[in-house]
Amino acid sequence: MTAILVDDEKHCRDVLALLLAKHCPHITLLASCADGTTGVNAIETHHPDLVFLDIEMPGMSGFDLLKACRYTGFRVIFTTAYNEYAIQAIRHNALDYILKPIDKDELKQAVAKAESTPAVRPVSSVDEFVAYLNRQKTGDRIALPTLEGLQILQSEEIFYCESDGGYTHFFLTSGKAVLISKTLKEVEDVLESKGFCRVHHGYLINVRYVQRYIRGDGGEVIMANNKTIPVSRNKKQEFLNLLERI
């Protein structure tokens, strides 16, 4: 198979190229592109079998690139550092992706899947992606009552929530924390329909940011910000059932 990389971050392209050379030597790399426009030109010139495509790029996103391509005979593996709405959309449309930093085993699995999948351009799904994202975002806005007033957030901006008596700490993807005067149960009532799970009496987590689950009596999860959170025994099965559905 032949492939093209499209990613605005040079070190990401370099790492992926090295991983492909080492672990997928049957893949011939035709071009490494730093932006969507260059990527479109390379695709139209080389007609690759496979495109590794970053989702969030300045100027032209990965979705915009797909819309702009006239050549359609390639498979796509999306690459992204963000396990959020775009990932939900990709899963929703049963396409493939790998998270950065890229794991060699996940890369090999994604390439193997691409090799066994007919080259069907996902452009017909791009508008579905965008519509899905917009539907999700519209319904996921929440207002946090702080001392300064209301802080409006999208649910994907929240890693997890931690109980503090009658208060709840929100730990955000920005690295900031917000304290509100509501119990974790009150917060759970709002967020449980938005991909959050109460895994412990003291923690409510955003399941889209779970990186690992470690088995144990109840076990524990490692979040995308490297926070380790315990899973209580009585919450374990509910949590595992939810993981299986995402």
Coordinates of C-alpha atoms in Angstrom, one line a residue:
M1 CA 0.0 0.0 0.0
T2 CA 1.0 3.6 -0.6
A3 CA 0.3 6.4 1.9
I4 CA 0.3 10.1 2.5
L5 CA 0.6 11.9 5.8
V6 CA -1.2 15.1 6.4
D7 CA -0.5 16.9 9.7
D8 CA 0.4 20.5 10.5
E9 CA 2.8 19.4 13.3
K10 CA 6.2 18.3 11.8
H11 CA 7.2 16.1 14.8
C12 CA 3.9 14.2 14.5
R13 CA 4.6 13.5 10.8
D14 CA 8.2 12.5 11.6
V15 CA 7.2 10.1 14.4
L16 CA 4.5 8.5 12.3
A17 CA 6.8 8.1 9.4
L18 CA 9.4 6.4 11.6
L19 CA 6.7 4.1 13.1
L20 CA 5.5 3.1 9.7
A21 CA 9.0 2.4 8.5
K22 CA 9.7 0.2 11.5
H23 CA 6.3 -1.6 12.1
C24 CA 4.5 -1.4 8.7
P25 CA 7.4 -1.7 6.2
H26 CA 5.0 -2.7 3.5
I27 CA 3.6 0.8 3.5
T28 CA 5.3 3.1 1.0
L29 CA 5.2 6.7 2.1
L30 CA 4.7 9.0 -0.9
A31 CA 4.4 12.4 0.7
S32 CA 4.4 14.2 4.1
C33 CA 2.2 17.3 4.1
A34 CA 2.1 20.1 6.5
D35 CA -1.3 21.5 5.6
G36 CA -4.6 20.6 4.0
T37 CA -4.0 22.4 0.7
T38 CA -0.7 20.6 0.2
G39 CA -2.4 17.4 1.2
V40 CA -5.1 17.8 -1.4
N41 CA -2.5 18.4 -4.1
A42 CA -0.5 15.3 -3.0
I43 CA -3.6 13.1 -3.0
E44 CA -4.6 14.3 -6.5
T45 CA -1.0 13.8 -7.8
H46 CA -0.1 10.4 -6.2
H47 CA -3.5 8.7 -5.8
P48 CA -2.5 6.9 -2.6
D49 CA -4.1 3.9 -1.1
L50 CA -4.2 5.3 2.4
V51 CA -4.2 8.8 4.0
F52 CA -3.2 9.5 7.6
L53 CA -5.2 12.6 8.2
D54 CA -5.0 15.0 11.2
I55 CA -8.5 16.3 12.1
E56 CA -7.7 19.8 13.5
M57 CA -5.4 21.9 11.3
P58 CA -5.4 25.6 10.7
G59 CA -6.9 26.8 7.5
M60 CA -8.3 23.5 6.3
S61 CA -9.5 20.8 8.7
G62 CA -9.3 17.1 7.8
F63 CA -13.0 17.1 7.0
D64 CA -12.5 20.1 4.7
L65 CA -9.7 18.2 2.9
L66 CA -11.9 15.3 2.2
K67 CA -14.6 17.5 0.7
A68 CA -11.9 19.2 -1.5
C69 CA -10.5 15.9 -3.0
R70 CA -11.6 14.9 -6.4
Y71 CA -9.8 11.6 -6.2
T72 CA -11.8 9.1 -4.1
G73 CA -9.9 5.8 -4.1
F74 CA -8.2 6.0 -0.8
R75 CA -8.9 4.8 2.7
V76 CA -8.5 7.2 5.7
I77 CA -7.1 6.8 9.2
F78 CA -7.8 10.0 11.2
T79 CA -5.1 11.0 13.7
T80 CA -5.8 13.3 16.6
A81 CA -4.6 14.4 20.0
Y82 CA -8.1 15.1 21.1
N83 CA -10.5 12.4 22.3
E84 CA -13.6 14.5 22.1
Y85 CA -16.4 15.4 19.7
A86 CA -14.5 14.5 16.5
I87 CA -13.8 11.0 17.9
Q88 CA -17.5 10.6 18.8
A89 CA -18.4 11.5 15.2
I90 CA -15.8 9.1 13.7
R91 CA -17.0 6.3 15.9
H92 CA -20.6 7.2 15.1
N93 CA -19.8 6.7 11.4
A94 CA -17.7 3.5 12.0
L95 CA -14.4 4.9 10.6
D96 CA -11.0 4.5 12.0
Y97 CA -8.7 6.7 14.0
I98 CA -5.6 6.6 16.2
L99 CA -4.9 8.9 19.1
K100 CA -1.6 10.8 19.5
P101 CA 0.9 10.0 20.8
I102 CA 0.6 7.1 18.4
D103 CA 1.0 3.6 19.8
K104 CA 2.7 1.1 17.5
D105 CA 0.1 -1.6 18.2
E106 CA -2.8 0.7 17.5
L107 CA -1.1 1.8 14.3
K108 CA -0.6 -1.8 13.1
Q109 CA -4.2 -2.6 13.9
A110 CA -5.5 0.5 12.0
V111 CA -3.3 -0.3 9.0
A112 CA -4.5 -3.9 9.0
K113 CA -8.1 -2.8 9.1
A114 CA -7.5 -0.4 6.3
E115 CA -6.0 -3.2 4.2
S116 CA -9.1 -5.3 4.6
T117 CA -11.5 -2.4 3.9
P118 CA -12.6 -1.4 0.4
A119 CA -11.5 2.1 -0.7
V120 CA -14.7 3.9 -0.2
R121 CA -14.3 7.7 0.1
P122 CA -15.9 8.9 3.4
V123 CA -16.9 12.2 1.8
S124 CA -20.6 11.1 1.9
S125 CA -20.1 10.9 5.7
V126 CA -18.4 14.3 6.1
D127 CA -21.6 16.3 6.2
E128 CA -22.9 13.7 8.7
F129 CA -19.8 14.3 10.8
V130 CA -20.4 18.0 10.9
A131 CA -24.1 17.6 11.6
Y132 CA -23.4 15.1 14.4
L133 CA -20.8 17.5 15.9
N134 CA -23.2 20.4 15.8
R135 CA -26.0 18.4 17.4
Q136 CA -23.7 17.2 20.1
K137 CA -22.4 20.7 20.9
T138 CA -25.8 22.3 21.0
G139 CA -27.0 19.9 23.6
D140 CA -23.8 19.8 25.7
R141 CA -23.5 23.4 26.9
I142 CA -23.7 23.6 30.7
A143 CA -23.7 26.6 33.0
L144 CA -21.6 26.5 36.2
P145 CA -22.7 28.9 38.9
T146 CA -19.4 30.4 40.3
L147 CA -18.8 33.3 42.7
E148 CA -18.2 35.6 39.6
G149 CA -21.4 34.5 37.8
L150 CA -22.1 31.7 35.3
Q151 CA -19.3 30.0 33.4
I152 CA -20.6 28.4 30.2
L153 CA -18.8 25.2 29.2
Q154 CA -19.1 22.4 26.7
S155 CA -19.0 19.0 28.3
E156 CA -15.9 18.0 26.4
E157 CA -14.0 20.7 28.3
I158 CA -14.4 18.7 31.6
F159 CA -12.0 15.8 32.4
Y160 CA -13.7 14.9 35.7
C161 CA -15.6 16.2 38.7
E162 CA -14.7 15.6 42.3
S163 CA -16.9 15.8 45.4
D164 CA -16.0 18.2 48.2
G165 CA -18.9 17.9 50.7
G166 CA -21.6 20.2 49.4
Y167 CA -19.3 21.5 46.7
T168 CA -17.9 20.0 43.5
H169 CA -14.6 20.7 41.8
F170 CA -14.6 20.6 37.9
F171 CA -11.2 19.8 36.5
L172 CA -11.0 21.2 32.9
T173 CA -9.0 20.3 29.8
S174 CA -7.5 23.9 30.0
G175 CA -5.7 22.9 33.2
K176 CA -8.0 25.1 35.3
A177 CA -10.3 24.0 38.1
V178 CA -13.8 25.4 38.9
L179 CA -15.5 25.1 42.3
I180 CA -19.3 25.3 42.4
S181 CA -21.7 25.0 45.3
K182 CA -23.6 22.0 44.1
T183 CA -23.2 18.4 45.3
L184 CA -21.7 15.8 43.0
K185 CA -25.2 14.1 42.8
E186 CA -26.7 17.3 41.5
V187 CA -23.9 17.5 38.9
E188 CA -24.4 13.9 38.0
D189 CA -28.1 14.5 37.2
V190 CA -27.0 17.0 34.6
L191 CA -24.0 15.3 33.1
E192 CA -24.9 11.6 33.1
S193 CA -26.7 11.9 29.7
K194 CA -23.6 13.6 28.2
G195 CA -21.1 10.7 28.5
F196 CA -20.2 11.0 32.2
C197 CA -20.2 8.1 34.7
R198 CA -20.2 8.1 38.5
V199 CA -17.4 5.6 39.1
H200 CA -17.0 6.3 42.8
H201 CA -18.8 8.2 45.5
G202 CA -16.3 11.0 45.1
Y203 CA -15.8 11.1 41.3
L204 CA -17.8 11.7 38.2
I205 CA -15.7 11.2 35.0
N206 CA -15.9 12.1 31.4
V207 CA -15.7 8.7 29.7
R208 CA -14.4 10.1 26.5
Y209 CA -11.1 10.9 28.4
V210 CA -10.5 7.5 29.9
Q211 CA -7.1 6.2 28.6
R212 CA -6.8 3.0 30.6
Y213 CA -8.8 0.8 33.0
I214 CA -6.7 -1.2 35.5
R215 CA -8.4 -4.2 37.0
G216 CA -8.8 -4.6 40.7
D217 CA -11.5 -5.1 43.4
G218 CA -13.2 -2.1 41.8
G219 CA -10.2 -1.1 39.7
E220 CA -9.0 2.4 38.7
V221 CA -9.0 4.5 35.6
I222 CA -6.2 6.6 34.1
M223 CA -7.6 9.8 32.6
A224 CA -6.1 11.7 29.6
N225 CA -4.5 14.2 32.0
N226 CA -2.8 11.3 33.9
K227 CA -5.1 11.5 36.9
T228 CA -5.7 8.1 38.5
I229 CA -9.3 7.7 39.8
P230 CA -10.6 4.8 41.8
V231 CA -13.6 2.8 40.6
S232 CA -15.7 1.5 43.5
R233 CA -16.8 -2.2 43.4
N234 CA -20.5 -1.4 43.1
K235 CA -19.9 1.0 40.2
K236 CA -17.5 -1.3 38.3
Q237 CA -20.0 -3.2 36.1
E238 CA -22.0 -0.1 35.2
F239 CA -18.8 1.6 34.2
L240 CA -17.5 -1.4 32.1
N241 CA -20.9 -1.6 30.4
L242 CA -20.6 2.0 29.4
L243 CA -17.1 1.6 28.1
E244 CA -18.2 -1.2 25.8
R245 CA -20.8 1.1 24.1
I246 CA -18.3 3.8 23.1

